[in-house]
Amino acid sequence: MDKELIRKMVQKCFVQYRHEGSLPFGEAEFNEIYIKIVEQKNEEPETDLHDIINDAVYEFLAT
């Protein structure tokens, strides 16, 4: 999966949760979220990527 596309989608998701345009964490945390997104998409290929990203961002913010 294109990592930069995922990064932009994650950024847009954070904006929905009232975070301004930049990611509220560093590259290491983004890599963790990215790996989680890719793994879930591989396990559930029929699941919409937007849904997976929203779930990952929500989980990040909730913990």
mmCIF file of C-alpha atoms in Angstrom:
data_model
loop_
_atom_site.group_PDB
_atom_site.id
_atom_site.type_symbol
_atom_site.label_atom_id
_atom_site.label_comp_id
_atom_site.label_asym_id
_atom_site.label_seq_id
_atom_site.Cartn_x
_atom_site.Cartn_y
_atom_site.Cartn_z
ATOM 1 C CA MET A 1 0.000 0.000 0.000
ATOM 2 C CA ASP A 2 1.156 3.524 -0.741
ATOM 3 C CA LYS A 3 2.472 4.896 2.540
ATOM 4 C CA GLU A 4 2.077 8.544 1.540
ATOM 5 C CA LEU A 5 -1.560 7.990 0.575
ATOM 6 C CA ILE A 6 -2.198 6.391 3.952
ATOM 7 C CA ARG A 7 -0.398 9.308 5.668
ATOM 8 C CA LYS A 8 -2.689 11.831 3.927
ATOM 9 C CA MET A 9 -5.777 9.817 4.775
ATOM 10 C CA VAL A 10 -4.692 9.591 8.428
ATOM 11 C CA GLN A 11 -4.058 13.363 8.494
ATOM 12 C CA LYS A 12 -7.549 14.041 7.117
ATOM 13 C CA CYS A 13 -9.006 11.758 9.746
ATOM 14 C CA PHE A 14 -7.186 13.638 12.526
ATOM 15 C CA VAL A 15 -8.580 16.923 11.177
ATOM 16 C CA GLN A 16 -12.067 15.451 11.626
ATOM 17 C CA TYR A 17 -11.187 14.931 15.286
ATOM 18 C CA ARG A 18 -10.225 18.617 15.607
ATOM 19 C CA HIS A 19 -6.477 18.242 15.132
ATOM 20 C CA GLU A 20 -4.982 20.823 12.799
ATOM 21 C CA GLY A 21 -3.312 19.647 9.560
ATOM 22 C CA SER A 22 -0.231 17.986 11.072
ATOM 23 C CA LEU A 23 -0.073 14.593 12.727
ATOM 24 C CA PRO A 24 -0.035 14.815 16.545
ATOM 25 C CA PHE A 25 2.765 12.251 16.808
ATOM 26 C CA GLY A 26 6.126 11.296 15.336
ATOM 27 C CA GLU A 27 7.228 8.962 12.575
ATOM 28 C CA ALA A 28 7.529 5.949 14.895
ATOM 29 C CA GLU A 29 3.899 6.241 15.991
ATOM 30 C CA PHE A 30 2.764 6.737 12.400
ATOM 31 C CA ASN A 31 4.642 3.576 11.394
ATOM 32 C CA GLU A 32 2.787 1.635 14.109
ATOM 33 C CA ILE A 33 -0.566 2.906 12.848
ATOM 34 C CA TYR A 34 0.453 2.264 9.230
ATOM 35 C CA ILE A 35 1.437 -1.341 9.974
ATOM 36 C CA LYS A 36 -1.835 -1.892 11.853
ATOM 37 C CA ILE A 37 -3.811 -0.493 8.889
ATOM 38 C CA VAL A 38 -1.966 -2.649 6.342
ATOM 39 C CA GLU A 39 -2.332 -5.800 8.445
ATOM 40 C CA GLN A 40 -6.048 -5.255 8.940
ATOM 41 C CA LYS A 41 -6.574 -4.540 5.234
ATOM 42 C CA ASN A 42 -4.726 -7.755 4.353
ATOM 43 C CA GLU A 43 -6.843 -9.736 6.831
ATOM 44 C CA GLU A 44 -10.103 -8.137 5.700
ATOM 45 C CA PRO A 45 -9.657 -7.100 2.043
ATOM 46 C CA GLU A 46 -13.372 -6.405 1.622
ATOM 47 C CA THR A 47 -13.338 -3.763 4.380
ATOM 48 C CA ASP A 48 -13.223 -0.170 3.170
ATOM 49 C CA LEU A 49 -9.821 1.459 3.726
ATOM 50 C CA HIS A 50 -11.461 4.615 5.100
ATOM 51 C CA ASP A 51 -13.202 2.557 7.785
ATOM 52 C CA ILE A 52 -9.951 0.866 8.765
ATOM 53 C CA ILE A 53 -8.160 4.211 9.014
ATOM 54 C CA ASN A 54 -10.979 5.782 11.050
ATOM 55 C CA ASP A 55 -10.878 2.849 13.460
ATOM 56 C CA ALA A 56 -7.079 3.059 13.807
ATOM 57 C CA VAL A 57 -7.149 6.814 14.455
ATOM 58 C CA TYR A 58 -10.001 6.514 16.934
ATOM 59 C CA GLU A 59 -8.158 3.742 18.777
ATOM 60 C CA PHE A 60 -5.004 5.898 18.872
ATOM 61 C CA LEU A 61 -6.901 8.854 20.318
ATOM 62 C CA ALA A 62 -8.826 6.733 22.800
ATOM 63 C CA THR A 63 -5.729 5.196 24.360
#
